[in-house]
Amino acid sequence: MKTLKLTEFGNPILRLKAKQIPLKTLRTREFKSLIKDMIHTMRKTGGVGLAAPQIGKSIRLAVMEIRETPDRPKLKSRGPIAIINPKIKKNLNSKVSDWEGCLSFPGVRGKVQRPKSIMVEYYNEEVEKMAEKATGLWARIFQHEIDHLNGIGCIDKMNTKTMMTTTEFRVRILKKKI
Ligand code: ZN
């Protein structure tokens, strides 16, 4: 497995609308190994999601996984999953504000308002069409990653007054001693 190089904001690929992926591509060995490399890269960099434009590919693919990490203690694990050609079908609840960061905008955290629950559709890596209701952090990750596929970063939606560096975030929000 390879650790892929991350693109950062400033790179125009992060502002493109990524292309739909033809379903026949999903069965190829290249595509399956791309998903494995993306999951490996997401874990290595401590992210909960990674979209293809963030590794330099403008296609509608992202991987997601919730794990307990030092910055995200006491979380229920979920995934990893690959989401292909995902679509938000419906926003179900009123918006809630919570902390977000992005591997393509390193060193920054801030609060972003998003619907608490969504109905989402996507293809998984077995080429099955999935429809699910996502809530809480899982819904937030879906929305953050799908935004990436549309050229949108969480920094576009961030309440700039709440922005802080990851160092300040660790001290002030996670109450860590550094
Ligand atoms: Zn991101």
Coordinates of C-alpha atoms and ligand atoms in Angstrom, one line a residue:
M1 CA 0.0 0.0 0.0
K2 CA 1.1 3.5 -0.8
T3 CA 0.8 6.7 1.2
L4 CA -0.5 9.2 -1.4
K5 CA 0.6 12.7 -1.6
L6 CA -2.0 15.2 -0.4
T7 CA -3.1 18.3 -2.4
E8 CA -3.6 21.5 -0.4
F9 CA -5.8 24.5 -0.9
G10 CA -4.3 26.7 -3.5
N11 CA -4.1 23.7 -5.8
P12 CA -6.8 24.3 -8.4
I13 CA -7.9 20.7 -8.4
L14 CA -9.6 21.3 -5.1
R15 CA -11.9 23.8 -6.8
L16 CA -13.1 21.6 -9.6
K17 CA -16.3 19.7 -9.8
A18 CA -15.1 16.1 -9.9
K19 CA -16.2 13.7 -12.6
Q20 CA -18.8 10.9 -12.2
I21 CA -17.1 7.5 -12.3
P22 CA -18.3 5.0 -14.8
L23 CA -19.5 1.9 -12.8
K24 CA -17.4 -0.5 -14.9
T25 CA -14.3 1.2 -13.6
L26 CA -15.2 0.0 -10.1
R27 CA -14.3 -3.6 -10.8
T28 CA -10.8 -2.9 -12.1
R29 CA -7.7 -3.8 -10.1
E30 CA -6.4 -0.2 -10.3
F31 CA -9.6 1.2 -8.8
K32 CA -9.6 -1.3 -5.9
S33 CA -6.0 -0.6 -5.1
L34 CA -6.6 3.2 -5.3
I35 CA -9.3 2.7 -2.6
K36 CA -6.9 0.7 -0.4
D37 CA -4.2 3.4 -0.8
M38 CA -6.7 6.1 0.1
I39 CA -7.8 4.3 3.2
H40 CA -4.1 3.7 4.2
T41 CA -3.4 7.5 3.6
M42 CA -6.4 8.6 5.6
R43 CA -5.3 6.4 8.5
K44 CA -1.7 7.5 8.4
T45 CA -2.6 11.2 8.4
G46 CA -5.3 10.8 11.1
G47 CA -8.2 11.9 9.0
V48 CA -11.8 10.6 9.2
G49 CA -12.3 11.1 5.5
L50 CA -10.4 11.7 2.3
A51 CA -11.8 12.7 -1.1
A52 CA -10.1 11.8 -4.4
P53 CA -9.3 15.5 -5.3
Q54 CA -7.2 15.6 -2.1
I55 CA -4.9 13.0 -3.7
G56 CA -4.9 14.7 -7.1
K57 CA -7.7 12.8 -8.8
S58 CA -10.8 14.8 -9.9
I59 CA -13.2 11.9 -9.6
R60 CA -16.3 11.3 -7.4
L61 CA -14.8 9.0 -4.9
A62 CA -14.1 9.4 -1.1
V63 CA -13.2 7.1 1.8
M64 CA -14.5 7.6 5.3
E65 CA -13.8 6.0 8.7
I66 CA -14.4 6.9 12.3
R67 CA -11.8 5.7 14.8
E68 CA -10.8 6.8 18.2
T69 CA -7.7 9.1 17.8
P70 CA -5.9 11.3 20.4
D71 CA -7.8 14.3 18.9
R72 CA -11.1 12.4 18.8
P73 CA -11.4 10.4 22.0
K74 CA -14.4 8.2 22.9
L75 CA -15.8 7.7 19.5
K76 CA -17.7 4.7 18.2
S77 CA -15.8 3.2 15.3
R78 CA -17.4 3.1 11.9
G79 CA -16.2 2.1 8.5
P80 CA -13.9 2.2 6.6
I81 CA -16.1 2.6 3.5
A82 CA -15.6 4.0 0.0
I83 CA -18.3 6.2 -1.4
I84 CA -18.6 6.4 -5.2
N85 CA -20.7 9.0 -7.0
P86 CA -22.4 10.0 -3.8
K87 CA -25.4 12.3 -3.7
I88 CA -27.2 13.9 -0.8
K89 CA -30.9 13.3 -1.4
K90 CA -32.3 15.2 1.5
N91 CA -31.3 17.3 4.5
L92 CA -33.4 16.0 7.4
N93 CA -32.8 18.2 10.4
S94 CA -31.9 21.7 11.3
K95 CA -28.3 22.7 11.2
V96 CA -25.8 22.1 14.0
S97 CA -22.5 23.6 14.5
D98 CA -19.4 21.5 15.2
W99 CA -15.6 21.5 14.8
E100 CA -14.0 20.5 11.5
G101 CA -10.6 20.4 10.1
C102 CA -9.3 19.3 6.7
L103 CA -6.2 17.4 5.6
S104 CA -5.9 19.9 2.7
F105 CA -5.9 22.9 5.0
P106 CA -3.5 21.7 7.7
G107 CA -3.2 23.3 11.0
V108 CA -6.7 24.9 11.1
R109 CA -9.9 24.0 13.0
G110 CA -13.2 25.9 13.1
K111 CA -16.9 25.5 13.5
V112 CA -19.1 24.7 10.5
Q113 CA -22.9 24.6 10.5
R114 CA -24.4 21.6 8.7
P115 CA -27.7 19.7 8.7
K116 CA -27.5 17.1 11.6
S117 CA -29.0 14.3 9.5
I118 CA -29.1 13.5 5.8
M119 CA -30.3 10.9 3.4
V120 CA -27.4 9.9 1.1
E121 CA -27.0 7.6 -1.9
Y122 CA -23.8 6.2 -3.2
Y123 CA -22.2 3.1 -4.7
N124 CA -19.9 1.1 -2.5
E125 CA -16.8 -0.7 -3.7
E126 CA -18.8 -3.9 -4.4
V127 CA -20.8 -1.8 -6.9
E128 CA -23.9 -2.0 -4.8
K129 CA -26.2 1.0 -4.7
M130 CA -26.5 2.2 -1.1
A131 CA -29.1 4.5 0.5
E132 CA -28.7 5.4 4.1
K133 CA -29.7 7.9 6.7
A134 CA -26.6 9.4 8.4
T135 CA -26.6 11.4 11.6
G136 CA -24.1 13.2 13.7
L137 CA -20.4 13.0 12.9
W138 CA -21.0 10.4 10.2
A139 CA -23.4 12.8 8.4
R140 CA -20.9 15.6 8.8
I141 CA -18.1 13.5 7.2
F142 CA -20.4 12.6 4.3
Q143 CA -21.2 16.3 3.8
H144 CA -17.5 17.4 4.1
E145 CA -16.3 14.8 1.6
I146 CA -19.2 15.4 -0.9
D147 CA -18.3 19.2 -0.7
H148 CA -14.8 18.3 -1.8
L149 CA -16.2 16.6 -4.9
N150 CA -17.9 19.9 -5.7
G151 CA -14.9 22.0 -5.3
I152 CA -16.0 23.3 -1.8
G153 CA -13.8 23.3 1.3
C154 CA -15.0 23.5 4.9
I155 CA -13.0 26.7 5.2
D156 CA -15.7 28.2 2.8
K157 CA -18.4 27.4 5.3
M158 CA -16.4 28.0 8.5
N159 CA -17.4 30.6 11.0
T160 CA -14.1 32.5 10.8
K161 CA -14.5 33.9 14.3
T162 CA -14.2 30.3 15.7
M163 CA -11.0 29.5 13.7
M164 CA -8.0 28.3 15.6
T165 CA -4.8 26.5 15.0
T166 CA -4.7 22.8 15.8
T167 CA -2.3 23.6 18.7
E168 CA -4.8 26.1 20.3
F169 CA -7.6 23.6 19.5
R170 CA -5.8 20.9 21.5
V171 CA -5.2 23.1 24.5
R172 CA -8.5 25.0 24.6
I173 CA -11.1 22.5 23.2
L174 CA -9.5 19.1 23.9
K175 CA -8.0 20.4 27.2
K176 CA -4.7 18.8 26.5
K177 CA -1.4 19.8 28.1
I178 CA 1.3 20.4 25.6
Ligands
ZN1 ZN -11.3 18.0 3.8

